[in-house]
Amino acid sequence: NAGVTQTPKFRVLKTGQSMTLLCAQDMNHEYMYWYRQDPGMGLRLIHYSVGEGTTAKGEVPDGYNVSRLKKQNFLLGLESAAPSQTSVYFCAIQLDSNQPQHFGDGTRLSIL
Amino acid sequence: RKEVEQDPGPFNVPEGATVAFNCTYSNSASQSFFWYRQDCRKEPKLLMSVYSSGNEDGRFTAQLNRASQYISLLIRDSKLSDSATYLCVVNGDSNQKVTFGTGTKLQVIP
């Protein structure tokens, strides 16, 4: 997966619990993204980062926070999980704005 | 108008058939274009970039029409393994705007 590793692969949470999803890359790409994909739906951008120490909101940022303290890692946090956040979460990396994105193999998250 | 639009399908075609998908985009300043395939419950994978002059990779041909603001993907001699959802992706200007289409589902039938 183009040097993109997502952990964990699967997780079940109870409503109100918190957790952090990790995206790690070994490609030295500047840009990193977090998406969610619900069954039968397209990708929706949650947050993204254009470099170490920078983050920005995407299309559906509410209920999520992110951090990019190190260039190779992009963390997605759920402070108080809700059933509506049950989804598959994909991380992607990108060398620059004219290049394609490359995806990790996803984290399947269920919130009961 | 959506920024990137695709016919969701499904396109059901017999093995060996030729099938084509189009994808329209609204931002005339868009810089780069790609096709991805996504298998059920898997991550999107880059299929091919789309160049202004058109490009081919085996059975797959991609075309860009800037005047009419669409890209296309042609698949010749369809295989069962081509069954997937095909996403078009448009990279915008320097504001780091990347937009994914919602995908076109292809089912190749024996």
Tab-separated table of C-alpha atoms in Angstrom:
chain	number	residue	atom	x	y	z
A	1	ASN	CA	0.000	0.000	0.000
A	2	ALA	CA	2.588	2.541	-1.172
A	3	GLY	CA	4.123	2.743	2.291
A	4	VAL	CA	0.939	3.747	4.137
A	5	THR	CA	0.127	1.822	7.302
A	6	GLN	CA	-3.074	2.280	9.243
A	7	THR	CA	-3.599	0.999	12.761
A	8	PRO	CA	-5.743	-0.545	14.042
A	9	LYS	CA	-7.401	-2.490	11.207
A	10	PHE	CA	-10.629	-3.083	13.165
A	11	ARG	CA	-12.093	-1.678	16.334
A	12	VAL	CA	-15.375	-1.804	18.196
A	13	LEU	CA	-16.126	1.015	20.608
A	14	LYS	CA	-18.928	1.915	22.936
A	15	THR	CA	-20.650	5.277	22.628
A	16	GLY	CA	-18.699	7.926	24.474
A	17	GLN	CA	-15.343	6.154	24.344
A	18	SER	CA	-12.348	7.833	22.785
A	19	MET	CA	-9.692	6.471	20.481
A	20	THR	CA	-6.954	7.465	18.091
A	21	LEU	CA	-6.338	6.107	14.616
A	22	LEU	CA	-2.784	6.201	13.358
A	23	CYS	CA	-1.622	6.681	9.799
A	24	ALA	CA	2.102	6.171	9.250
A	25	GLN	CA	3.988	6.664	5.992
A	26	ASP	CA	7.518	5.895	4.908
A	27	MET	CA	7.369	7.828	1.620
A	28	ASN	CA	8.283	11.272	2.954
A	29	HIS	CA	5.151	12.776	1.340
A	30	GLU	CA	4.087	16.218	2.511
A	31	TYR	CA	0.347	15.815	2.216
A	32	MET	CA	-1.767	13.463	4.268
A	33	TYR	CA	-5.541	12.995	4.416
A	34	TRP	CA	-8.206	11.291	6.472
A	35	TYR	CA	-11.429	10.138	4.772
A	36	ARG	CA	-14.441	8.211	5.897
A	37	GLN	CA	-16.557	5.998	3.673
A	38	ASP	CA	-19.979	4.751	4.638
A	39	PRO	CA	-21.589	1.720	2.951
A	40	GLY	CA	-22.528	2.445	-0.654
A	41	MET	CA	-21.245	6.007	-0.393
A	42	GLY	CA	-18.328	7.982	-1.689
A	43	LEU	CA	-15.272	9.182	0.209
A	44	ARG	CA	-15.719	12.189	2.458
A	45	LEU	CA	-12.729	14.225	3.580
A	46	ILE	CA	-12.477	14.706	7.332
A	47	HIS	CA	-9.191	16.575	7.822
A	48	TYR	CA	-5.960	16.941	5.930
A	49	SER	CA	-2.414	18.183	6.405
A	50	VAL	CA	-0.066	19.876	3.961
A	51	GLY	CA	2.993	19.451	6.138
A	52	GLU	CA	4.381	18.749	9.569
A	53	GLY	CA	2.650	20.832	12.217
A	54	THR	CA	-0.230	21.917	9.952
A	55	THR	CA	-3.785	20.626	9.710
A	56	ALA	CA	-6.970	21.802	8.054
A	57	LYS	CA	-10.645	20.893	8.076
A	58	GLY	CA	-12.249	18.965	5.295
A	59	GLU	CA	-15.871	18.357	4.407
A	60	VAL	CA	-16.962	16.538	7.603
A	61	PRO	CA	-14.625	17.551	10.484
A	62	ASP	CA	-17.117	17.667	13.359
A	63	GLY	CA	-16.440	15.137	16.102
A	64	TYR	CA	-12.844	14.549	14.992
A	65	ASN	CA	-9.482	16.063	15.785
A	66	VAL	CA	-6.135	15.518	14.124
A	67	SER	CA	-2.472	16.103	14.739
A	68	ARG	CA	0.659	15.991	12.597
A	69	LEU	CA	3.490	16.403	15.055
A	70	LYS	CA	5.841	14.330	12.918
A	71	LYS	CA	5.895	14.345	9.147
A	72	GLN	CA	5.451	10.611	8.881
A	73	ASN	CA	2.432	10.324	11.178
A	74	PHE	CA	-1.092	11.688	10.921
A	75	LEU	CA	-3.374	10.915	13.851
A	76	LEU	CA	-7.165	11.021	13.836
A	77	GLY	CA	-8.892	11.267	17.197
A	78	LEU	CA	-12.445	10.636	18.256
A	79	GLU	CA	-12.954	12.279	21.636
A	80	SER	CA	-16.425	10.909	22.336
A	81	ALA	CA	-17.450	8.294	19.819
A	82	ALA	CA	-21.003	8.277	18.453
A	83	PRO	CA	-22.816	5.570	16.448
A	84	SER	CA	-22.896	7.974	13.470
A	85	GLN	CA	-19.110	7.637	13.316
A	86	THR	CA	-19.349	3.959	12.446
A	87	SER	CA	-17.526	3.823	9.143
A	88	VAL	CA	-14.425	2.762	7.277
A	89	TYR	CA	-11.627	5.280	7.683
A	90	PHE	CA	-8.978	5.662	5.003
A	91	CYS	CA	-5.738	7.556	5.209
A	92	ALA	CA	-4.066	8.814	2.051
A	93	ILE	CA	-0.732	10.418	1.229
A	94	GLN	CA	0.261	12.628	-1.654
A	95	LEU	CA	3.624	13.867	-2.853
A	96	ASP	CA	2.365	17.207	-4.184
A	97	SER	CA	-0.828	18.758	-5.513
A	98	ASN	CA	-0.365	17.405	-9.041
A	99	GLN	CA	0.214	13.819	-7.984
A	100	PRO	CA	-2.268	11.074	-7.157
A	101	GLN	CA	-3.094	10.065	-3.615
A	102	HIS	CA	-2.132	6.646	-2.276
A	103	PHE	CA	-4.286	4.978	0.328
A	104	GLY	CA	-3.804	2.793	3.349
A	105	ASP	CA	-5.969	-0.304	3.590
A	106	GLY	CA	-8.408	1.255	6.027
A	107	THR	CA	-9.665	1.018	9.594
A	108	ARG	CA	-13.096	-0.477	10.141
A	109	LEU	CA	-14.661	1.180	13.152
A	110	SER	CA	-17.965	0.195	14.758
A	111	ILE	CA	-19.506	2.203	17.536
A	112	LEU	CA	-22.257	0.582	19.548
B	1	ARG	CA	-23.748	21.432	-9.916
B	2	LYS	CA	-21.494	18.924	-8.154
B	3	GLU	CA	-17.769	19.497	-8.494
B	4	VAL	CA	-17.236	16.027	-9.915
B	5	GLU	CA	-20.070	13.900	-11.272
B	6	GLN	CA	-20.204	10.291	-12.305
B	7	ASP	CA	-23.037	8.008	-13.371
B	8	PRO	CA	-23.318	5.586	-10.432
B	9	GLY	CA	-24.375	2.696	-12.682
B	10	PRO	CA	-24.322	-0.218	-12.292
B	11	PHE	CA	-23.022	-1.032	-15.717
B	12	ASN	CA	-23.623	-4.736	-16.321
B	13	VAL	CA	-21.599	-5.933	-19.317
B	14	PRO	CA	-20.690	-9.376	-20.684
B	15	GLU	CA	-17.116	-10.597	-20.689
B	16	GLY	CA	-15.236	-9.320	-23.706
B	17	ALA	CA	-17.350	-6.215	-24.091
B	18	THR	CA	-16.070	-2.674	-24.338
B	19	VAL	CA	-17.391	-0.221	-21.780
B	20	ALA	CA	-16.824	3.494	-21.267
B	21	PHE	CA	-17.382	5.789	-18.311
B	22	ASN	CA	-17.451	9.556	-18.255
B	23	CYS	CA	-16.801	11.955	-15.435
B	24	THR	CA	-17.588	15.670	-15.578
B	25	TYR	CA	-15.958	18.355	-13.459
B	26	SER	CA	-16.968	21.928	-12.773
B	27	ASN	CA	-13.686	23.715	-12.012
B	28	SER	CA	-12.064	24.781	-15.264
B	29	ALA	CA	-8.815	25.482	-13.376
B	30	SER	CA	-8.405	21.808	-12.452
B	31	GLN	CA	-4.845	20.657	-12.975
B	32	SER	CA	-4.608	16.900	-12.889
B	33	PHE	CA	-6.903	13.941	-13.277
B	34	PHE	CA	-6.885	10.298	-12.295
B	35	TRP	CA	-8.911	7.114	-12.400
B	36	TYR	CA	-9.003	4.774	-9.418
B	37	ARG	CA	-10.661	1.425	-8.913
B	38	GLN	CA	-12.157	0.350	-5.629
B	39	ASP	CA	-13.124	-3.207	-4.831
B	40	CYS	CA	-15.828	-3.906	-2.281
B	41	ARG	CA	-14.657	-3.016	1.237
B	42	LYS	CA	-11.141	-2.228	0.005
B	43	GLU	CA	-9.136	0.937	-0.394
B	44	PRO	CA	-9.158	2.916	-3.662
B	45	LYS	CA	-6.184	2.042	-5.860
B	46	LEU	CA	-4.736	4.206	-8.592
B	47	LEU	CA	-5.602	2.813	-12.008
B	48	MET	CA	-4.090	5.487	-14.218
B	49	SER	CA	-3.397	9.151	-14.600
B	50	VAL	CA	-5.180	11.064	-17.348
B	51	TYR	CA	-3.031	13.162	-19.667
B	52	SER	CA	-4.138	15.926	-22.013
B	53	SER	CA	-3.188	13.914	-25.094
B	54	GLY	CA	-4.921	10.796	-23.854
B	55	ASN	CA	-3.126	7.693	-22.659
B	56	GLU	CA	-3.424	3.959	-22.777
B	57	ASP	CA	-2.399	1.199	-20.420
B	58	GLY	CA	-3.140	-2.214	-21.852
B	59	ARG	CA	-6.900	-2.562	-22.173
B	60	PHE	CA	-7.546	0.792	-20.508
B	61	THR	CA	-7.653	4.142	-22.285
B	62	ALA	CA	-8.133	7.480	-20.554
B	63	GLN	CA	-9.044	10.730	-22.258
B	64	LEU	CA	-9.358	14.348	-21.143
B	65	ASN	CA	-11.591	16.922	-22.796
B	66	ARG	CA	-10.829	20.293	-21.236
B	67	ALA	CA	-13.228	22.206	-23.479
B	68	SER	CA	-16.204	20.154	-22.290
B	69	GLN	CA	-14.701	19.480	-18.867
B	70	TYR	CA	-14.884	15.736	-18.716
B	71	ILE	CA	-12.599	12.747	-18.518
B	72	SER	CA	-13.356	9.285	-19.773
B	73	LEU	CA	-12.207	5.731	-19.190
B	74	LEU	CA	-12.553	3.037	-21.826
B	75	ILE	CA	-12.122	-0.620	-20.947
B	76	ARG	CA	-11.733	-3.049	-23.822
B	77	ASP	CA	-12.185	-6.827	-23.678
B	78	SER	CA	-13.715	-6.704	-20.198
B	79	LYS	CA	-12.648	-9.378	-17.719
B	80	LEU	CA	-14.518	-10.670	-14.690
B	81	SER	CA	-11.727	-9.186	-12.586
B	82	ASP	CA	-12.583	-5.712	-13.882
B	83	SER	CA	-15.741	-5.773	-11.734
B	84	ALA	CA	-15.287	-2.902	-9.295
B	85	THR	CA	-16.250	0.688	-8.680
B	86	TYR	CA	-14.316	3.226	-10.754
B	87	LEU	CA	-13.653	6.620	-9.204
B	88	CYS	CA	-12.561	9.703	-11.052
B	89	VAL	CA	-10.407	12.191	-9.190
B	90	VAL	CA	-9.797	15.814	-10.014
B	91	ASN	CA	-6.976	17.826	-8.464
B	92	GLY	CA	-7.760	21.500	-8.345
B	93	ASP	CA	-5.480	24.470	-8.206
B	94	SER	CA	-2.761	25.242	-5.691
B	95	ASN	CA	-5.282	25.373	-2.850
B	96	GLN	CA	-4.863	21.628	-2.518
B	97	LYS	CA	-8.384	20.813	-3.588
B	98	VAL	CA	-8.755	17.145	-4.426
B	99	THR	CA	-12.210	15.919	-5.326
B	100	PHE	CA	-13.291	12.321	-5.695
B	101	GLY	CA	-16.311	11.319	-7.691
B	102	THR	CA	-18.723	8.949	-5.995
B	103	GLY	CA	-17.877	6.207	-8.457
B	104	THR	CA	-19.346	4.115	-11.257
B	105	LYS	CA	-20.013	0.489	-10.502
B	106	LEU	CA	-19.050	-2.047	-13.148
B	107	GLN	CA	-20.190	-5.655	-13.077
B	108	VAL	CA	-18.735	-7.934	-15.746
B	109	ILE	CA	-20.960	-10.947	-16.306
B	110	PRO	CA	-19.751	-14.377	-17.500
